[in-house]
Amino acid sequence: MIIASGQPGRPTVWHDVDLSPKERGQLYGHAACSPRRPFVAGEWVSLEFTFTIGRTELEPGGRLALAWAWPLDWTDLQFKHLGGDGFTTVVTRPTHGRAPVAEIELCYFRQGSFDPWQHHLELTVLRDRLVEGDKVILTCGNRAYGGRGWRVPTFRLRNLEFVVLIDPDRSDAWHRLSPVEGLSIVPGPPERLVVIAPDHGLVGETGTLTIRAEDRWGNATMPNQKQPTVRELCQDPGGSCLGLGEAVVCEDPPVFQVPVRFTGAGLSRVEARLPGSGLKALGNPTRIAAERPTWRRFWGDVHSGQSEVGCGAGSMADHLTYARDAAGLQFITHQANDHYVSRDLWDLTRTETEAFHEPGRFVTFLGCEWSALTSDGGDRNVFYRHDEPRLRRSGRFFQEDEPDPEPDLTTAPAFLDVMRHEPVLINMHVGGRPTNLDWHAPEIERLAEIHSTHGTSEWFVKDALRRGYRIGITAGTDGITGRPGACHPGWRNNRNVRSGLTAVYAEELTRTGIWEALNARRCYATSGKRVGLWFEMDEQPMGSLLTTSGVPEASIKVKGTAALESVELLRDDKEICQWRLAGTAPVTEGRHRIRLLWQGTARRGTARAQRVTWDGSLNLEGGRVHAVESVNFHGGEDRVDQPNDNRVTWRNATAGNRAGVLLEIEGDEHTMCSFDSPQVQFKFPLTHILKASLARDAGGLDCKVTVGPAPNNNAPSRASLTFRDHEARTRTHAYWVRVTQIDQTQAWSSPVYVSRC
């Protein structure tokens, strides 16, 4: 049992587990919140917290705190601008008519010292004192002064909890009052549909089609029980391949599931529509075979993030249920930061992992993230082939009544020296504390992550390849909001982009099958959509080690979820061949379609370090904008607006990914365009970029803006390509593939490691 929380050298939160709720209230007081109702994700509210002081009095310097967990992306609070958002007030009401009234100072900490409740308000007594029965009334987002209030977190949550703390003598030894509970967050109305089709099937087998409606912030939501309509769109000649049943409503998480029967061999897709809403979506391609292939493709996440076990939100059971039922994942490992995981929580992780394991449907691996500072080794996702009662941590941000006797391994050399002899795999990644690649155990560190909600981190994979590491490439969630496999960044308080996925080619959907595929690096990553990708060299699949005296042939097959823009073959960290698959959009009625794309990472590091803000505008002189739409926007606050016919504005940020806008412009040789953003400003004639794309560097890591003709939406969504690298030297090279769709979804194969002799 955890009796205290807190990082070494920082304030300690004592849980006082021996106190009953009644005794706790009498000693320390209690708190209440109004209104008490379910809040809609992202809505603006005014919350009033009333603290009633117990026997523990607060003299000058004494403090109260209202804290909330790290994932909760409430907007910031402030005390100076009366009509602004988040304006917060405090008043005191002494008991029994006592006077004078205590004076309270407010401080807001966006990243405070309580761990894992890093966001908090601190209330300090400056004058007089607070005695038993006195009340302190705190109003967060006080609308009486004209502001919108305080914005609710952007993700669904059953139990929205506030932690209340008291430090009577300013000793940094805080004690917990009973928490403010009983609040919840519910999703808003649907704004988009997502269709997850079975990736493959055999004639005569059955599968399940998942249809998820999402609100503005990416939460699964149920649109008033309206049944979607589903139809098959045949991709290959030969007619229908699917038999579609009636949609079944699943209330928690709220999705529709449609039974599917595979009736014929071929490639097929389905389209779903939500009646009365105008929402529709295409599913990923489904390949139905007449005979069982050697390997099947399965989708999952080896870095799904964490729940309340760790520093995330929601129960671990809810976390795994969402992955299986709403995101349609087929394998997963829960990855809590180890310094939060007590012996009891590790036992819970083991229990839930086994409870959800269902070979053939949903494969779970026991896991935990070793979480040292980057200088000591950095985060590493560890997952186990078998159940493991021991946990070797990097450190502990808690005290237990009966401490786990397993010694901590606080640096990468010590940790890797022990773990290289265990049946584990490690996924190196960019997260809260990016993996330090100065230390590496190739026997078990077989995987490296290229994309998560932190961002797209090609720089990390390229660094590993430059060091000669032989790694498979993965993508995942690293989420804290309970939506593995389908996570969104909210308003970017903690994360930047939507989650990614890892695909593996395995013989069967079992722990043995998935483990063998990952250990062999027979896997690839996508930025979230289920792009089909196969890559081999001389018939050796991705992840292989190939020795040859000749010039090996690369073979690439892609089945996209949208039109393909480009496929690139890389040797080590350099592009050696590019296939441009999408032509230019046609000119219609004298109107040109152009595209602005911005991309890049601010600097190496976690989410906040990587983020690049591109809020800006495009202004035209001598031309008109007839239409505009966004490209690959991820956040709920991202938007593009057209104030008038010669100006477009946007709000957006990137973290290694690409985003932008498509514009339909009427203009001629006199039309001049001006691009303005915090990163770069430049002008260009319209006629210039209609002939050739223009790129402008914007600093950072590959930060740039590209403007040119928009790609043709009717480009092919499938490609089969080959290439021989006659320029390679006679040494070992890593060959890998990058796929980019016109919607800027990307996929990356694991390398084939070719040694030429």
PDB file of C-alpha atoms in Angstrom, residues 516-699:
ATOM      1  CA  GLU A 516       8.556 -13.897 -32.916  1.00  0.00           C
ATOM      2  CA  ALA A 517       7.571 -11.221 -35.446  1.00  0.00           C
ATOM      3  CA  LEU A 518       8.731  -8.337 -33.254  1.00  0.00           C
ATOM      4  CA  ASN A 519      11.953 -10.106 -32.320  1.00  0.00           C
ATOM      5  CA  ALA A 520      12.599 -10.642 -36.050  1.00  0.00           C
ATOM      6  CA  ARG A 521      11.795  -6.920 -36.683  1.00  0.00           C
ATOM      7  CA  ARG A 522       9.133  -8.016 -39.170  1.00  0.00           C
ATOM      8  CA  CYS A 523       7.059  -4.940 -38.439  1.00  0.00           C
ATOM      9  CA  TYR A 524       6.363  -1.425 -39.653  1.00  0.00           C
ATOM     10  CA  ALA A 525       4.864   1.812 -38.366  1.00  0.00           C
ATOM     11  CA  THR A 526       2.169   4.213 -39.488  1.00  0.00           C
ATOM     12  CA  SER A 527       1.093   7.617 -38.226  1.00  0.00           C
ATOM     13  CA  GLY A 528      -2.321   6.214 -37.392  1.00  0.00           C
ATOM     14  CA  LYS A 529      -4.075   4.783 -40.442  1.00  0.00           C
ATOM     15  CA  ARG A 530      -3.873   1.183 -41.576  1.00  0.00           C
ATOM     16  CA  VAL A 531      -1.713   1.594 -44.650  1.00  0.00           C
ATOM     17  CA  GLY A 532      -0.709  -1.764 -46.130  1.00  0.00           C
ATOM     18  CA  LEU A 533       3.061  -2.025 -46.682  1.00  0.00           C
ATOM     19  CA  TRP A 534       5.368  -4.869 -47.652  1.00  0.00           C
ATOM     20  CA  PHE A 535       9.110  -4.385 -48.182  1.00  0.00           C
ATOM     21  CA  GLU A 536      11.785  -6.938 -49.003  1.00  0.00           C
ATOM     22  CA  MET A 537      15.290  -7.156 -50.476  1.00  0.00           C
ATOM     23  CA  ASP A 538      16.082 -10.206 -52.591  1.00  0.00           C
ATOM     24  CA  GLU A 539      12.960 -11.849 -51.152  1.00  0.00           C
ATOM     25  CA  GLN A 540      14.116 -11.246 -47.561  1.00  0.00           C
ATOM     26  CA  PRO A 541      11.435  -9.387 -45.574  1.00  0.00           C
ATOM     27  CA  MET A 542      11.811  -6.201 -43.575  1.00  0.00           C
ATOM     28  CA  GLY A 543      13.894  -6.775 -40.467  1.00  0.00           C
ATOM     29  CA  SER A 544      16.117  -9.380 -42.134  1.00  0.00           C
ATOM     30  CA  LEU A 545      19.907  -9.545 -42.282  1.00  0.00           C
ATOM     31  CA  LEU A 546      21.002 -10.136 -45.875  1.00  0.00           C
ATOM     32  CA  THR A 547      24.533 -10.919 -47.060  1.00  0.00           C
ATOM     33  CA  THR A 548      25.141 -10.790 -50.799  1.00  0.00           C
ATOM     34  CA  SER A 549      27.896 -10.291 -53.350  1.00  0.00           C
ATOM     35  CA  GLY A 550      25.517  -8.827 -55.886  1.00  0.00           C
ATOM     36  CA  VAL A 551      23.223  -5.799 -56.139  1.00  0.00           C
ATOM     37  CA  PRO A 552      20.050  -6.723 -54.245  1.00  0.00           C
ATOM     38  CA  GLU A 553      16.645  -5.775 -55.554  1.00  0.00           C
ATOM     39  CA  ALA A 554      14.269  -3.843 -53.337  1.00  0.00           C
ATOM     40  CA  SER A 555      10.603  -4.727 -53.756  1.00  0.00           C
ATOM     41  CA  ILE A 556       7.863  -2.517 -52.296  1.00  0.00           C
ATOM     42  CA  LYS A 557       4.110  -3.062 -52.264  1.00  0.00           C
ATOM     43  CA  VAL A 558       1.725  -0.460 -50.852  1.00  0.00           C
ATOM     44  CA  LYS A 559      -2.043  -0.436 -50.389  1.00  0.00           C
ATOM     45  CA  GLY A 560      -3.033   2.972 -49.077  1.00  0.00           C
ATOM     46  CA  THR A 561      -6.117   4.200 -47.275  1.00  0.00           C
ATOM     47  CA  ALA A 562      -6.054   7.257 -49.577  1.00  0.00           C
ATOM     48  CA  ALA A 563      -4.311   8.303 -52.780  1.00  0.00           C
ATOM     49  CA  LEU A 564      -0.540   7.869 -52.607  1.00  0.00           C
ATOM     50  CA  GLU A 565       1.663  10.926 -53.003  1.00  0.00           C
ATOM     51  CA  SER A 566       5.144   9.419 -52.795  1.00  0.00           C
ATOM     52  CA  VAL A 567       7.175   6.371 -51.856  1.00  0.00           C
ATOM     53  CA  GLU A 568      10.799   6.826 -50.859  1.00  0.00           C
ATOM     54  CA  LEU A 569      13.579   4.301 -50.399  1.00  0.00           C
ATOM     55  CA  LEU A 570      16.210   5.248 -47.847  1.00  0.00           C
ATOM     56  CA  ARG A 571      19.711   3.901 -47.350  1.00  0.00           C
ATOM     57  CA  ASP A 572      20.676   4.470 -43.716  1.00  0.00           C
ATOM     58  CA  ASP A 573      19.646   8.098 -43.088  1.00  0.00           C
ATOM     59  CA  LYS A 574      19.554   9.277 -46.735  1.00  0.00           C
ATOM     60  CA  GLU A 575      16.881   9.086 -49.410  1.00  0.00           C
ATOM     61  CA  ILE A 576      18.192   7.314 -52.525  1.00  0.00           C
ATOM     62  CA  CYS A 577      15.058   6.963 -54.641  1.00  0.00           C
ATOM     63  CA  GLN A 578      11.674   8.649 -54.753  1.00  0.00           C
ATOM     64  CA  TRP A 579       8.585   7.716 -56.729  1.00  0.00           C
ATOM     65  CA  ARG A 580       6.130  10.598 -57.163  1.00  0.00           C
ATOM     66  CA  LEU A 581       2.780   8.896 -57.636  1.00  0.00           C
ATOM     67  CA  ALA A 582       0.322  11.803 -57.539  1.00  0.00           C
ATOM     68  CA  GLY A 583       0.155  14.196 -60.459  1.00  0.00           C
ATOM     69  CA  THR A 584      -1.020  17.798 -60.287  1.00  0.00           C
ATOM     70  CA  ALA A 585      -4.654  18.683 -59.665  1.00  0.00           C
ATOM     71  CA  PRO A 586      -6.324  19.974 -62.841  1.00  0.00           C
ATOM     72  CA  VAL A 587      -7.223  23.643 -63.369  1.00  0.00           C
ATOM     73  CA  THR A 588     -11.018  24.081 -63.222  1.00  0.00           C
ATOM     74  CA  GLU A 589     -12.771  27.169 -64.600  1.00  0.00           C
ATOM     75  CA  GLY A 590      -9.583  29.187 -64.369  1.00  0.00           C
ATOM     76  CA  ARG A 591      -9.077  28.314 -60.716  1.00  0.00           C
ATOM     77  CA  HIS A 592      -5.794  26.819 -59.531  1.00  0.00           C
ATOM     78  CA  ARG A 593      -5.495  24.379 -56.643  1.00  0.00           C
ATOM     79  CA  ILE A 594      -2.358  24.995 -54.608  1.00  0.00           C
ATOM     80  CA  ARG A 595      -1.110  23.472 -51.391  1.00  0.00           C
ATOM     81  CA  LEU A 596       0.824  24.964 -48.496  1.00  0.00           C
ATOM     82  CA  LEU A 597       2.579  22.426 -46.273  1.00  0.00           C
ATOM     83  CA  TRP A 598       4.574  23.118 -43.137  1.00  0.00           C
ATOM     84  CA  GLN A 599       6.528  20.537 -41.182  1.00  0.00           C
ATOM     85  CA  GLY A 600       9.255  19.916 -38.655  1.00  0.00           C
ATOM     86  CA  THR A 601      10.337  19.676 -35.047  1.00  0.00           C
ATOM     87  CA  ALA A 602      11.564  22.535 -32.877  1.00  0.00           C
ATOM     88  CA  ARG A 603      14.252  20.465 -31.146  1.00  0.00           C
ATOM     89  CA  ARG A 604      14.935  16.972 -29.890  1.00  0.00           C
ATOM     90  CA  GLY A 605      13.026  16.011 -26.785  1.00  0.00           C
ATOM     91  CA  THR A 606       9.585  15.390 -25.393  1.00  0.00           C
ATOM     92  CA  ALA A 607       6.260  16.747 -26.711  1.00  0.00           C
ATOM     93  CA  ARG A 608       6.695  20.346 -25.622  1.00  0.00           C
ATOM     94  CA  ALA A 609      10.290  20.482 -26.891  1.00  0.00           C
ATOM     95  CA  GLN A 610       9.290  19.188 -30.328  1.00  0.00           C
ATOM     96  CA  ARG A 611       6.273  21.442 -30.879  1.00  0.00           C
ATOM     97  CA  VAL A 612       6.422  24.088 -33.635  1.00  0.00           C
ATOM     98  CA  THR A 613       3.612  26.661 -33.762  1.00  0.00           C
ATOM     99  CA  TRP A 614       2.556  27.647 -37.274  1.00  0.00           C
ATOM    100  CA  ASP A 615      -0.415  29.961 -36.529  1.00  0.00           C
ATOM    101  CA  GLY A 616      -0.424  32.283 -39.500  1.00  0.00           C
ATOM    102  CA  SER A 617      -1.979  33.568 -42.691  1.00  0.00           C
ATOM    103  CA  LEU A 618      -1.771  33.761 -46.466  1.00  0.00           C
ATOM    104  CA  ASN A 619      -2.678  37.081 -48.088  1.00  0.00           C
ATOM    105  CA  LEU A 620      -3.305  37.649 -51.802  1.00  0.00           C
ATOM    106  CA  GLU A 621      -2.871  40.776 -53.862  1.00  0.00           C
ATOM    107  CA  GLY A 622      -4.579  40.670 -57.232  1.00  0.00           C
ATOM    108  CA  GLY A 623      -6.307  37.334 -56.682  1.00  0.00           C
ATOM    109  CA  ARG A 624      -9.194  35.617 -54.934  1.00  0.00           C
ATOM    110  CA  VAL A 625      -9.501  32.561 -52.711  1.00  0.00           C
ATOM    111  CA  HIS A 626     -12.604  30.575 -53.636  1.00  0.00           C
ATOM    112  CA  ALA A 627     -12.192  27.633 -51.243  1.00  0.00           C
ATOM    113  CA  VAL A 628      -9.852  26.387 -48.525  1.00  0.00           C
ATOM    114  CA  GLU A 629      -9.537  23.175 -46.520  1.00  0.00           C
ATOM    115  CA  SER A 630      -7.124  21.839 -43.940  1.00  0.00           C
ATOM    116  CA  VAL A 631      -4.614  19.031 -44.446  1.00  0.00           C
ATOM    117  CA  ASN A 632      -3.692  16.672 -41.600  1.00  0.00           C
ATOM    118  CA  PHE A 633      -4.838  18.876 -38.720  1.00  0.00           C
ATOM    119  CA  HIS A 634      -4.815  16.901 -35.445  1.00  0.00           C
ATOM    120  CA  GLY A 635      -5.836  19.124 -32.529  1.00  0.00           C
ATOM    121  CA  GLY A 636      -9.320  20.142 -31.478  1.00  0.00           C
ATOM    122  CA  GLU A 637      -8.326  23.816 -31.662  1.00  0.00           C
ATOM    123  CA  ASP A 638      -6.695  23.498 -35.091  1.00  0.00           C
ATOM    124  CA  ARG A 639      -8.690  25.348 -37.700  1.00  0.00           C
ATOM    125  CA  VAL A 640      -8.527  27.245 -40.963  1.00  0.00           C
ATOM    126  CA  ASP A 641     -10.641  30.358 -41.628  1.00  0.00           C
ATOM    127  CA  GLN A 642     -11.284  32.642 -44.578  1.00  0.00           C
ATOM    128  CA  PRO A 643     -12.106  36.153 -43.307  1.00  0.00           C
ATOM    129  CA  ASN A 644     -12.472  37.463 -46.865  1.00  0.00           C
ATOM    130  CA  ASP A 645     -11.736  36.444 -50.463  1.00  0.00           C
ATOM    131  CA  ASN A 646      -8.054  37.416 -50.344  1.00  0.00           C
ATOM    132  CA  ARG A 647      -7.012  36.192 -46.889  1.00  0.00           C
ATOM    133  CA  VAL A 648      -6.770  32.801 -45.191  1.00  0.00           C
ATOM    134  CA  THR A 649      -5.761  32.243 -41.556  1.00  0.00           C
ATOM    135  CA  TRP A 650      -5.023  29.102 -39.555  1.00  0.00           C
ATOM    136  CA  ARG A 651      -4.104  27.696 -36.161  1.00  0.00           C
ATOM    137  CA  ASN A 652      -1.871  24.637 -36.174  1.00  0.00           C
ATOM    138  CA  ALA A 653       1.290  23.097 -34.782  1.00  0.00           C
ATOM    139  CA  THR A 654       3.565  20.271 -35.844  1.00  0.00           C
ATOM    140  CA  ALA A 655       6.022  17.955 -34.107  1.00  0.00           C
ATOM    141  CA  GLY A 656       7.861  16.296 -36.961  1.00  0.00           C
ATOM    142  CA  ASN A 657       4.680  15.690 -38.950  1.00  0.00           C
ATOM    143  CA  ARG A 658       3.362  17.576 -41.986  1.00  0.00           C
ATOM    144  CA  ALA A 659       0.223  19.722 -42.115  1.00  0.00           C
ATOM    145  CA  GLY A 660      -1.129  22.562 -44.198  1.00  0.00           C
ATOM    146  CA  VAL A 661      -3.956  23.925 -46.306  1.00  0.00           C
ATOM    147  CA  LEU A 662      -5.364  23.361 -49.790  1.00  0.00           C
ATOM    148  CA  LEU A 663      -6.574  26.473 -51.605  1.00  0.00           C
ATOM    149  CA  GLU A 664      -8.563  27.095 -54.749  1.00  0.00           C
ATOM    150  CA  ILE A 665      -7.261  30.397 -56.131  1.00  0.00           C
ATOM    151  CA  GLU A 666      -8.284  32.593 -59.024  1.00  0.00           C
ATOM    152  CA  GLY A 667      -5.362  34.696 -60.234  1.00  0.00           C
ATOM    153  CA  ASP A 668      -2.932  35.584 -62.995  1.00  0.00           C
ATOM    154  CA  GLU A 669       0.632  36.764 -63.552  1.00  0.00           C
ATOM    155  CA  HIS A 670      -0.003  39.783 -61.312  1.00  0.00           C
ATOM    156  CA  THR A 671      -1.159  37.781 -58.285  1.00  0.00           C
ATOM    157  CA  MET A 672       1.248  38.024 -55.344  1.00  0.00           C
ATOM    158  CA  CYS A 673       0.953  35.809 -52.231  1.00  0.00           C
ATOM    159  CA  SER A 674       2.375  36.546 -48.765  1.00  0.00           C
ATOM    160  CA  PHE A 675       2.949  33.752 -46.230  1.00  0.00           C
ATOM    161  CA  ASP A 676       3.239  34.776 -42.595  1.00  0.00           C
ATOM    162  CA  SER A 677       3.875  32.607 -39.515  1.00  0.00           C
ATOM    163  CA  PRO A 678       6.000  32.829 -36.354  1.00  0.00           C
ATOM    164  CA  GLN A 679       8.618  30.620 -38.019  1.00  0.00           C
ATOM    165  CA  VAL A 680       9.083  32.222 -41.433  1.00  0.00           C
ATOM    166  CA  GLN A 681       7.639  34.921 -43.686  1.00  0.00           C
ATOM    167  CA  PHE A 682       8.010  35.174 -47.460  1.00  0.00           C
ATOM    168  CA  LYS A 683       6.279  36.306 -50.658  1.00  0.00           C
ATOM    169  CA  PHE A 684       5.861  34.542 -53.983  1.00  0.00           C
ATOM    170  CA  PRO A 685       4.099  35.148 -57.315  1.00  0.00           C
ATOM    171  CA  LEU A 686       1.264  32.710 -57.983  1.00  0.00           C
ATOM    172  CA  THR A 687       2.599  31.909 -61.476  1.00  0.00           C
ATOM    173  CA  HIS A 688       5.968  30.921 -60.018  1.00  0.00           C
ATOM    174  CA  ILE A 689       4.671  28.106 -57.796  1.00  0.00           C
ATOM    175  CA  LEU A 690       2.304  26.823 -60.500  1.00  0.00           C
ATOM    176  CA  LYS A 691       5.408  25.837 -62.470  1.00  0.00           C
ATOM    177  CA  ALA A 692       7.510  24.384 -59.632  1.00  0.00           C
ATOM    178  CA  SER A 693       7.155  23.972 -55.903  1.00  0.00           C
ATOM    179  CA  LEU A 694       8.897  26.455 -53.639  1.00  0.00           C
ATOM    180  CA  ALA A 695      10.451  25.556 -50.259  1.00  0.00           C
ATOM    181  CA  ARG A 696      11.556  27.868 -47.451  1.00  0.00           C
ATOM    182  CA  ASP A 697      13.667  26.718 -44.509  1.00  0.00           C
ATOM    183  CA  ALA A 698      12.314  27.616 -41.063  1.00  0.00           C
ATOM    184  CA  GLY A 699      15.085  26.391 -38.726  1.00  0.00           C
TER     185      GLY A 699
END
